[in-house]
mmCIF file of C-alpha atoms and ligand atoms in Angstrom:
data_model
loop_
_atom_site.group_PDB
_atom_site.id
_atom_site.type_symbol
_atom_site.label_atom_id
_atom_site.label_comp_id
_atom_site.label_asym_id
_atom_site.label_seq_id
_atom_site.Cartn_x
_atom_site.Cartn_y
_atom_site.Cartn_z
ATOM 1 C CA UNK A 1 102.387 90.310 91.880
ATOM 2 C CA UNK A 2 99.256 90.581 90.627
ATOM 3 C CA UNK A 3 96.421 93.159 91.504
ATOM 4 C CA UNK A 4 97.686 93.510 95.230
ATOM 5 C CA UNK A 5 95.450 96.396 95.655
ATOM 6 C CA UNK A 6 91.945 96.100 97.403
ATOM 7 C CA UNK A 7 91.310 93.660 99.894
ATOM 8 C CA UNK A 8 87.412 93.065 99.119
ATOM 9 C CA UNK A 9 86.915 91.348 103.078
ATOM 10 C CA UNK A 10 86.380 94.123 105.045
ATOM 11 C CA UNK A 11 83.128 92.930 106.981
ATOM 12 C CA UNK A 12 82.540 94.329 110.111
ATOM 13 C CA UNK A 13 82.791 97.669 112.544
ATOM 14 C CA UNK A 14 83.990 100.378 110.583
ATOM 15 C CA UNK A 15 84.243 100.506 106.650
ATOM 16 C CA UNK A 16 86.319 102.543 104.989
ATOM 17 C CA UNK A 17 85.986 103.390 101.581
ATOM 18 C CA UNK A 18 86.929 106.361 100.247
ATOM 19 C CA UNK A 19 90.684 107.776 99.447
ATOM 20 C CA UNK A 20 90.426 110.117 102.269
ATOM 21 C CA UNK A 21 89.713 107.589 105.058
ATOM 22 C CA UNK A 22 92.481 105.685 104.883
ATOM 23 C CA UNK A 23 94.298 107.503 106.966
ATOM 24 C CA UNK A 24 91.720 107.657 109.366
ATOM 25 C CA UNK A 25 92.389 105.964 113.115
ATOM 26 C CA UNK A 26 90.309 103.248 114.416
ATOM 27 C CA UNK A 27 88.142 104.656 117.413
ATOM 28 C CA UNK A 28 87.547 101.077 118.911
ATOM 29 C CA UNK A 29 88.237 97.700 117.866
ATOM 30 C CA UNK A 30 87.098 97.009 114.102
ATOM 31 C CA UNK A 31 87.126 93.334 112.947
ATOM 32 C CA UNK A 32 87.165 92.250 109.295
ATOM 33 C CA UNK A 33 87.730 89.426 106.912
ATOM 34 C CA UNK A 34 91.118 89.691 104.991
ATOM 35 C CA UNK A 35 90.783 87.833 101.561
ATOM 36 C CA UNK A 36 93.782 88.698 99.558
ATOM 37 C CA UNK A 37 97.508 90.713 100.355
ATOM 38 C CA UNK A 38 97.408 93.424 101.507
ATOM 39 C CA UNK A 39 96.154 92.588 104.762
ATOM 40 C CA UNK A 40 94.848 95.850 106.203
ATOM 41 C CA UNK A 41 93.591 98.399 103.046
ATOM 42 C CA UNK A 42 92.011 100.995 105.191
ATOM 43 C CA UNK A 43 95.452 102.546 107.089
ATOM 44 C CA UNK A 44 99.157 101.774 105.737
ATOM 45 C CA UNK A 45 101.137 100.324 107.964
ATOM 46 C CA UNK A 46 104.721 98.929 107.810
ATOM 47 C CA UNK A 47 107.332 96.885 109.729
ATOM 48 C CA UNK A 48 105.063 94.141 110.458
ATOM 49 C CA UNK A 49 106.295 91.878 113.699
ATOM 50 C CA UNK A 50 104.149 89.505 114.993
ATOM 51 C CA UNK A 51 103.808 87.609 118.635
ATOM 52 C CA UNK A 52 102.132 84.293 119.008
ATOM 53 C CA UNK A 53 100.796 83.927 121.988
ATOM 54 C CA UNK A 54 97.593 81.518 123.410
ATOM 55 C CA UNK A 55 96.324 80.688 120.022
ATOM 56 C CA UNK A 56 96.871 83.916 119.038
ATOM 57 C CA UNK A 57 98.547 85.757 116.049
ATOM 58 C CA UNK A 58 99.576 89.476 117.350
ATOM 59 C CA UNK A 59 100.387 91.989 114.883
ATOM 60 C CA UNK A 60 102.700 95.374 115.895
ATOM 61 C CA UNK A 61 102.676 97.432 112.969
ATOM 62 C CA UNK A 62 103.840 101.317 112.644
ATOM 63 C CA UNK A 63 101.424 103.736 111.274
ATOM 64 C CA UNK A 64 102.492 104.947 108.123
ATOM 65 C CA UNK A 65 100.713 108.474 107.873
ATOM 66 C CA UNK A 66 102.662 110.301 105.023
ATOM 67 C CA UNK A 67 100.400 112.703 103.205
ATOM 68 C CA UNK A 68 100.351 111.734 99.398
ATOM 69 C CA UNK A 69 102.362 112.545 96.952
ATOM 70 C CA UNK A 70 105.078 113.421 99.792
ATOM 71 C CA UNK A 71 108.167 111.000 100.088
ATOM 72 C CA UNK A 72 108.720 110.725 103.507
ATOM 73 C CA UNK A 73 108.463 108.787 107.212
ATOM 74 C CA UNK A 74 105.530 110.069 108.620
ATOM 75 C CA UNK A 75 105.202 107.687 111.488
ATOM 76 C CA UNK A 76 103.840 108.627 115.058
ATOM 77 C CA UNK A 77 101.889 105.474 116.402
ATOM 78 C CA UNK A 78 101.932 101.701 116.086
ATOM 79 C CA UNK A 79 98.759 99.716 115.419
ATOM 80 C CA UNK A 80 97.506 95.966 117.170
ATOM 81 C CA UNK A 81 95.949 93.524 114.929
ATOM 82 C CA UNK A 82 94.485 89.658 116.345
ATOM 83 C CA UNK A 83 93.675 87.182 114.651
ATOM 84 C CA UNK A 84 92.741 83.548 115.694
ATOM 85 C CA UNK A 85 92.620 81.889 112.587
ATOM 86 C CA UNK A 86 94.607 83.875 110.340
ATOM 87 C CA UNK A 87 91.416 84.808 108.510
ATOM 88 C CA UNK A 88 89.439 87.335 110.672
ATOM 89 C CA UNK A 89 91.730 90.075 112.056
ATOM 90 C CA UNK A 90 91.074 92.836 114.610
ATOM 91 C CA UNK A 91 92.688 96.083 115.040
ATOM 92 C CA UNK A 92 92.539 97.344 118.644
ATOM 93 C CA UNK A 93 91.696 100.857 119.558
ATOM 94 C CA UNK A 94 94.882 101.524 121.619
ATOM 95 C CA UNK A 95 97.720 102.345 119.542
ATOM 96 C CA UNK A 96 101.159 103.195 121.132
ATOM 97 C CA UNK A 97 102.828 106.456 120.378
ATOM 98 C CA UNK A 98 106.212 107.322 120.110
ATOM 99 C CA UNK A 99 105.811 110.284 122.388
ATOM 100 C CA UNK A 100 104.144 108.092 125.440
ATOM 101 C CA UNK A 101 108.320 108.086 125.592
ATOM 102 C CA UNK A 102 108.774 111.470 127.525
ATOM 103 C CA UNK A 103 112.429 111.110 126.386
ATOM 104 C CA UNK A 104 111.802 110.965 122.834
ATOM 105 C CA UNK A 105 110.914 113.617 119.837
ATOM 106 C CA UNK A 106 108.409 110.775 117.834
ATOM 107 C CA UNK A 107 109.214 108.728 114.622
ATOM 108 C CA UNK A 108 107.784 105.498 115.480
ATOM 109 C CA UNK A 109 109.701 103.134 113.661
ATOM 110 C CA UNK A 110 110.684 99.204 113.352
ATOM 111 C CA UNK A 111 109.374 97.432 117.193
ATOM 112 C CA UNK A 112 108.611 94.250 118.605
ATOM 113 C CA UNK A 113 106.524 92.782 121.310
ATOM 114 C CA UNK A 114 107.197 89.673 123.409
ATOM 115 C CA UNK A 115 106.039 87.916 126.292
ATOM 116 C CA UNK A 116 107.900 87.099 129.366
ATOM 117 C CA UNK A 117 107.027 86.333 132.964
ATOM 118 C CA UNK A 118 103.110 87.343 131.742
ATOM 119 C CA UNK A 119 104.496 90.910 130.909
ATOM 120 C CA UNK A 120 104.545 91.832 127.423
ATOM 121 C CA UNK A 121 107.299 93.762 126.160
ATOM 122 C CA UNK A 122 107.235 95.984 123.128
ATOM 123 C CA UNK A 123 110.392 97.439 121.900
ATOM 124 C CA UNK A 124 110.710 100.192 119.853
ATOM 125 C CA UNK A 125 112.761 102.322 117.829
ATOM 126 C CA UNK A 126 112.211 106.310 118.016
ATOM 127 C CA UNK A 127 114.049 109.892 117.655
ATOM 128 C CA UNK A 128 115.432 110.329 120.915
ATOM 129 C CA UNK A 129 114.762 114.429 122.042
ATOM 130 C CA UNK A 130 118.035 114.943 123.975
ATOM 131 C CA UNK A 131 120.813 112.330 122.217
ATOM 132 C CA UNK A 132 121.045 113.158 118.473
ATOM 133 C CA UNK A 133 119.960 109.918 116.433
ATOM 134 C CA UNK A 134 117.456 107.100 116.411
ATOM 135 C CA UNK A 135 117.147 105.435 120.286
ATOM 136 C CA UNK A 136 115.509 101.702 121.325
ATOM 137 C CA UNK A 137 113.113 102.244 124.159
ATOM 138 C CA UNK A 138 110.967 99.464 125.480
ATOM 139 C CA UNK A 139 107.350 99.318 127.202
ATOM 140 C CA UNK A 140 105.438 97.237 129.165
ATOM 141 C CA UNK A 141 101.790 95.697 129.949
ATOM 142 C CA UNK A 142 99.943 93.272 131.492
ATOM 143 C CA UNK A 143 97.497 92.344 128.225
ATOM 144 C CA UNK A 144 99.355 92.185 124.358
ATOM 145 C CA UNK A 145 96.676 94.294 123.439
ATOM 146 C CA UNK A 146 97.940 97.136 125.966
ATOM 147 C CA UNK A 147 98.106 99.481 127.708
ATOM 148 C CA UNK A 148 101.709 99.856 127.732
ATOM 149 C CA UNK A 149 103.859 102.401 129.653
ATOM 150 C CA UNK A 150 107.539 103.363 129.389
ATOM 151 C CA UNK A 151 109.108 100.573 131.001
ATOM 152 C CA UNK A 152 112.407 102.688 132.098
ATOM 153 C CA UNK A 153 111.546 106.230 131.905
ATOM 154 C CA UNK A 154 114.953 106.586 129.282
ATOM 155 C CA UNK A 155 116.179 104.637 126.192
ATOM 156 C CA UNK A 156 117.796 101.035 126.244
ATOM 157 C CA UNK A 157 120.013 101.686 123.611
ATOM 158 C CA UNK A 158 120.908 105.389 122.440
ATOM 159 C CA UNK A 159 123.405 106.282 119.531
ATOM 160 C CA UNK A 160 126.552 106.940 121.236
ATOM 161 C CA UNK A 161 127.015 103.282 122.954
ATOM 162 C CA UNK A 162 127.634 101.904 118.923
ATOM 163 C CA UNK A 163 129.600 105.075 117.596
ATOM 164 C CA UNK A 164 132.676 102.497 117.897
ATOM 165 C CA UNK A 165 131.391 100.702 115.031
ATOM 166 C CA UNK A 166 129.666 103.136 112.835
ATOM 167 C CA UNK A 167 128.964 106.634 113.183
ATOM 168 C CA UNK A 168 126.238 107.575 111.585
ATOM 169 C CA UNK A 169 122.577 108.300 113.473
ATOM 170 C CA UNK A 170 120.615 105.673 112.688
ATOM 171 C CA UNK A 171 122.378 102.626 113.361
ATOM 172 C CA UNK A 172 120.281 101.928 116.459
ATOM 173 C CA UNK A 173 116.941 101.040 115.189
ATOM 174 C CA UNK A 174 114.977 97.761 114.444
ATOM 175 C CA UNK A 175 114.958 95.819 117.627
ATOM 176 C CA UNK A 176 114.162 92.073 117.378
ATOM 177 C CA UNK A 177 114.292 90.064 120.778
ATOM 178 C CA UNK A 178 114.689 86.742 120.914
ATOM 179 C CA UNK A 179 114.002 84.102 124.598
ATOM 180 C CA UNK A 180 116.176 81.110 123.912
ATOM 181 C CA UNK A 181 115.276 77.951 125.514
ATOM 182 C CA UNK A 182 117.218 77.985 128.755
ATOM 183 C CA UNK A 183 115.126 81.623 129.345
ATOM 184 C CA UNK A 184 118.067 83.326 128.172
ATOM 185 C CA UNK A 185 116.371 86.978 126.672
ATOM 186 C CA UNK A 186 118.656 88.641 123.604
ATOM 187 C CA UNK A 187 118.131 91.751 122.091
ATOM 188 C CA UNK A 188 119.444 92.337 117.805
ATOM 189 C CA UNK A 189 118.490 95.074 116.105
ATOM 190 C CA UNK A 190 120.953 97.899 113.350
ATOM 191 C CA UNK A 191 121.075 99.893 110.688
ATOM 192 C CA UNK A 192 124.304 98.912 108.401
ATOM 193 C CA UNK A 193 125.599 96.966 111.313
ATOM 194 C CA UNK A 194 123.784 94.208 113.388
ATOM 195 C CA UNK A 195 124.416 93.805 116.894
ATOM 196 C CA UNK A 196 123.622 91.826 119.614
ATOM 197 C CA UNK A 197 123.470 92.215 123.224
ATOM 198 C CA UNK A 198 122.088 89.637 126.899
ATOM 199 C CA UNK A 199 118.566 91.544 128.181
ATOM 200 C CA UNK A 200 118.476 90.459 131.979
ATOM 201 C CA UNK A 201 115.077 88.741 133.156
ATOM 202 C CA UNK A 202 113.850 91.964 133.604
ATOM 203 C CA UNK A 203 114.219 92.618 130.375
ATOM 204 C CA UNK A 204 114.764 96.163 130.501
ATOM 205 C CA UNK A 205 118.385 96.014 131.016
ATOM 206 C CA UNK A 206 121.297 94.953 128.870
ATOM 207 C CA UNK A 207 123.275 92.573 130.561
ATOM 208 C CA UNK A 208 126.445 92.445 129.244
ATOM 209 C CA UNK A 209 128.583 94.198 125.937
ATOM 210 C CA UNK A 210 127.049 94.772 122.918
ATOM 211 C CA UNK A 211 128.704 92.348 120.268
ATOM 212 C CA UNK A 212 128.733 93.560 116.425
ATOM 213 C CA UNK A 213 127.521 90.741 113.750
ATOM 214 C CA UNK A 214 129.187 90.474 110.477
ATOM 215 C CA UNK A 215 126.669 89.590 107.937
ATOM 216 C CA UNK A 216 126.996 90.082 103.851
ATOM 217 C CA UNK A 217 125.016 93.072 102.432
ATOM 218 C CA UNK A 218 122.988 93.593 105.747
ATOM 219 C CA UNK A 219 120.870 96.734 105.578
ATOM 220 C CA UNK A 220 119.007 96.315 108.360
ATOM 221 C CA UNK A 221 115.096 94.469 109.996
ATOM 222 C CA UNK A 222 117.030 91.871 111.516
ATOM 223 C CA UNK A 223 114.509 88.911 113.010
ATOM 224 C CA UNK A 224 115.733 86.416 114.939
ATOM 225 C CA UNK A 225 113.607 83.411 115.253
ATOM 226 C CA UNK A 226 114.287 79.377 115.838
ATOM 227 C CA UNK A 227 112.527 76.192 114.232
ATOM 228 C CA UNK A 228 113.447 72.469 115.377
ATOM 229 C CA UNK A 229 117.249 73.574 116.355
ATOM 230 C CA UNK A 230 117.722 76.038 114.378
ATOM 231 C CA UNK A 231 118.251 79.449 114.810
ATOM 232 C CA UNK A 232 117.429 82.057 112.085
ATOM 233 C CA UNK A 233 118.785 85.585 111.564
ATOM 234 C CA UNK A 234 116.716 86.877 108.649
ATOM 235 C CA UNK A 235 117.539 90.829 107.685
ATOM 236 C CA UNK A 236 116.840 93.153 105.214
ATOM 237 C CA UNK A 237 119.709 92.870 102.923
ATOM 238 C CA UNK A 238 121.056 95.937 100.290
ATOM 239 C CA UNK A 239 118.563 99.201 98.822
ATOM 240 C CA UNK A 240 116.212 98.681 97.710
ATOM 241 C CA UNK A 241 115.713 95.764 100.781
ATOM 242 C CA UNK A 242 115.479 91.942 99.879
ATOM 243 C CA UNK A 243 114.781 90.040 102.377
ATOM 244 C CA UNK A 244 118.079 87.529 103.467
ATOM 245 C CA UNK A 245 119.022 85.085 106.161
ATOM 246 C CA UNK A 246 121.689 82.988 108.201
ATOM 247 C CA UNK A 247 121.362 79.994 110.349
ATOM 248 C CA UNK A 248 123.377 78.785 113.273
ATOM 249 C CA UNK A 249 122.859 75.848 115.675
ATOM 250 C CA UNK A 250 123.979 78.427 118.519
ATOM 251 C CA UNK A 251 122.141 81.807 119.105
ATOM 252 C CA UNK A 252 125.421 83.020 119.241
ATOM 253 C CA UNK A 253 126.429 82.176 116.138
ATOM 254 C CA UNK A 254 128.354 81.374 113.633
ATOM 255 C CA UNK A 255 126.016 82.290 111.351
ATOM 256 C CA UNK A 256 125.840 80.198 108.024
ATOM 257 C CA UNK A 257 124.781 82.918 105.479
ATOM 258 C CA UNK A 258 122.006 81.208 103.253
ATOM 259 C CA UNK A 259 121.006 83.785 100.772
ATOM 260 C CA UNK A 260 117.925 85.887 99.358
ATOM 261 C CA UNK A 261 114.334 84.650 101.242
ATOM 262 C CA UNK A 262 112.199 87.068 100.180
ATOM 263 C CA UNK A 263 113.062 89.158 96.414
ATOM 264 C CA UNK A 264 112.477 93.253 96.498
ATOM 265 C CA UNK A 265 108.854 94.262 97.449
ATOM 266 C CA UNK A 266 106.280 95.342 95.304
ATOM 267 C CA UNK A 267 106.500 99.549 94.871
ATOM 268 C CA UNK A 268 108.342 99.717 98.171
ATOM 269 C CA UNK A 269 112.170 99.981 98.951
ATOM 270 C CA UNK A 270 111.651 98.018 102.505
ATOM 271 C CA UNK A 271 109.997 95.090 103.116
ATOM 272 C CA UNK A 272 110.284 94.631 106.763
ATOM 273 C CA UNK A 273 109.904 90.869 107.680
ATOM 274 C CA UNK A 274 108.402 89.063 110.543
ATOM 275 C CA UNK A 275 108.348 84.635 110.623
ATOM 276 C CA UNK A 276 106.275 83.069 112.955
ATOM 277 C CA UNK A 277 104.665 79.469 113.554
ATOM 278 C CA UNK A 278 101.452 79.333 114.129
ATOM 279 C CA UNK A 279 99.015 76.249 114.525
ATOM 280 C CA UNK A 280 101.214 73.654 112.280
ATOM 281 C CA UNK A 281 101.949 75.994 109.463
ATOM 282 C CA UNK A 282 104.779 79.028 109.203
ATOM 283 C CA UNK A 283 104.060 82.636 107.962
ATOM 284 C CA UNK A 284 105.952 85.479 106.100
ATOM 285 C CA UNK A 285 104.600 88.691 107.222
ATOM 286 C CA UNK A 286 106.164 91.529 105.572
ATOM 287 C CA UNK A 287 105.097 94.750 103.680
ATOM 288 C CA UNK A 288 104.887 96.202 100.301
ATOM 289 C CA UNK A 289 103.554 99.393 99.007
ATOM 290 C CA UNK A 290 100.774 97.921 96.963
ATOM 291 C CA UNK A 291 97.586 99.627 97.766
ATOM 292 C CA UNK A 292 96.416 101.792 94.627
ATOM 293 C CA UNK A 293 96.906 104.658 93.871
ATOM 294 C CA UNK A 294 99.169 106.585 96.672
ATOM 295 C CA UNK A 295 100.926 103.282 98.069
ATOM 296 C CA UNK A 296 105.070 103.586 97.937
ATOM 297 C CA UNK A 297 108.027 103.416 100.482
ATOM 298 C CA UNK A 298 106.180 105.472 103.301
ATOM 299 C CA UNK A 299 102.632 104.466 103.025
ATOM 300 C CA UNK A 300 103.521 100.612 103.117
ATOM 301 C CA UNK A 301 101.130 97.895 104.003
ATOM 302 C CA UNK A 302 100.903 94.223 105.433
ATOM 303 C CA UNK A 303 101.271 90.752 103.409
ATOM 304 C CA UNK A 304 101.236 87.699 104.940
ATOM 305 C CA UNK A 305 102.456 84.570 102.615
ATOM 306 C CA UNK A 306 103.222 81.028 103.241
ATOM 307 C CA UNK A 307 106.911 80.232 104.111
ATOM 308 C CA UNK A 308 107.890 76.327 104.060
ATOM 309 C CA UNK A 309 111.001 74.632 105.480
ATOM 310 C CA UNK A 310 113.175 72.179 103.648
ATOM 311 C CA UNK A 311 114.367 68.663 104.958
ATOM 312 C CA UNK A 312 117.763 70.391 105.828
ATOM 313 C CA UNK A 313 116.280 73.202 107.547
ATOM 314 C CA UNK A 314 116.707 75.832 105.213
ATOM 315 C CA UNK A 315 113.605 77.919 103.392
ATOM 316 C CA UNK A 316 112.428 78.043 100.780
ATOM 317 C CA UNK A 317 112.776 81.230 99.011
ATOM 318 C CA UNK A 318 109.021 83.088 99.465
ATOM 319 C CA UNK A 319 106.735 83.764 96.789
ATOM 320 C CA UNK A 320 104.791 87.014 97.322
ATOM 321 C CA UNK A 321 101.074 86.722 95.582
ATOM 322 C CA UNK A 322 98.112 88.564 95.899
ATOM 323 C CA UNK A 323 96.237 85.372 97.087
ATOM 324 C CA UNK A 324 99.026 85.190 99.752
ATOM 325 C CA UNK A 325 97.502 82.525 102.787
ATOM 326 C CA UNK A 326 93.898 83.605 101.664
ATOM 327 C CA UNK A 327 93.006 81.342 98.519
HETATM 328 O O1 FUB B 1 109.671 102.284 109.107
HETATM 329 C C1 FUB B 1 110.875 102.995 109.191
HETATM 330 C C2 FUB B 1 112.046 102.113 108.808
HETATM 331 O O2 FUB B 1 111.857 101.594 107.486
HETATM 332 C C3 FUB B 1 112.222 100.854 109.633
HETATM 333 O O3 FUB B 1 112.757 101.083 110.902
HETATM 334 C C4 FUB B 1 113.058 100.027 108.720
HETATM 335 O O4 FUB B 1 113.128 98.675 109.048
HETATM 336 C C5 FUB B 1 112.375 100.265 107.388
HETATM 337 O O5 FUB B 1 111.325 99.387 107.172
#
């Protein structure tokens, strides 16, 4: 990678510029230009996952809020970014917090947001206060920009329905959700082992057992995602994370392991992945901890870089730049 560190496009709103604002909040919406990788270089952010939706690119991102030099997850809100054009983002004032979950202690990692029925759905992955270990809630608005409120007033997924297959705490995080093509909703998500369960329509239920995955090396991130008719299962694969997939003709699988996608992220030990189409071209939106001089592990922050199919269906493997889709 070369020079990942200042994005130079910041136009608009708010401008942040010195070492102590970055881990300011946005008050209200702030719009700016992005011109290189990372994204965002006011806030970190990690665990980029991304909802297309009416001609627009959504963003979910967690707030990565880690004091420097500390090493850990400081994480207690997730962040909305817009764009249109995949040039001029937004970052809406309403951020999400892991304790709008009355159920849960905080730690707002890995979510997702999708639409169904005109609801948007964003799932999440938190402490949960009562049930030792790492919970899945999920919440629920009218507008992909929020407000969203606890869809079920308890978690979706809590630690003991998976102590069958592994039994350690944080095997329940990452969700990914997935609406196949006959409306079908499916939730994957894990830590060391992937699983796989039916949502019902109103997706806030399972319906249905939860089914382990066996997938080489899988860490955890999975995304689940299809182009033409294929399905892809892309997860974050060994420590530090590359980024692998599988492909199946059948959401259910089997799943044809196809190797390393993206190689280990600059200065961080995740690299979280999102894959989207958007407007005739696909995107790798991942994150790194590239911004100078305090960036690592916990205070990641958003890349975005072409990704390109092959005749066969598979993908090619990415190449993370500075430039990334901005040149
Ligand atoms: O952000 C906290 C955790 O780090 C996520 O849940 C994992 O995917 C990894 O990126």
């Amino acid at each position: 990678m070369k020079n990942p560190f200042i994005n130079l496009g910041v136009i608009a709103l708010t401008i942040f510029t010195t070492h102590s604002s970055i881990l300011q909040a946005a008050q209200k919406d702030t719009t700016f230009v992005a011109t290189q990788n990372p994204v965002v270089s006011y806030k970190y952010l990690g665990d980029p996952a991304a909802l297309v939706h009416d001609g627009t690119v959504y963003i979910y991102a967690g707030h990565d809020e880690c004091p420097a030099p500390q090493q850990y997850y400081l994480m207690n809100e997730w962040c909305i970014f817009s764009t249109r054009d995949m040039k001029t983002f937004t970052e809406h004032a309403y951020t999400l917090k892991a304790t709008d979950f009355k159920w849960a202690k905080g730690e707002a990692w890995a979510s997702q947001v999708i639409e169904h029925n005109g609801k948007f759905y964003w799932y999440v992955t938190v402490e949960h206060a009562t049930i030792p270990g790492k919970s899945i809630g999920v919440a629920v608005s009218d507008s992909p920009i929020g407000p969203f409120k606890d869809a079920r007033g308890s978690a979706l997924i809590t630690n003991d329905m998976t102590t069958q297959y592994t039994s350690i705490a944080w095997d329940d995080i990452d969700p990914t959700v997935f609406i196949d093509d006959d409306g079908q909703a499916y939730l994957f998500w894990g830590n060391t082992q992937c699983y796989y369960a039916k949502l019902k329509d109103n997706m806030t239920e399972l319906d249905g057992p939860i089914h382990p995955i066996n997938l080489p090396r899988y860490t955890e991130a999975p995304w689940v995602h299809k182009h033409g008719d294929w399905y892809y299962l892309s997860f974050a694969s060994e420590f530090p994370e590359k980024i692998c997939y599988a492909m199946s003709k059948n959401i259910n699988g089997p799943w044809i392991y196809k190797g390393i996608l993206n190689e280990i992220a600059g200065n961080s030990n995740t690299n979280h992945q999102a894959i989207i189409d958007f407007k005739g071209k696909s995107y790798f939106i991942y994150h790194n901890g590239s911004i100078n001089t305090d960036g690592c592990g916990f205070r990641r922050s958003i890349c975005i870089d072409p990704l390109f199919y092959q005749k066969d269906g598979s993908i090619k493997r990415i190449q993370m730049t500075t430039e990334g889709i901005f040149k």
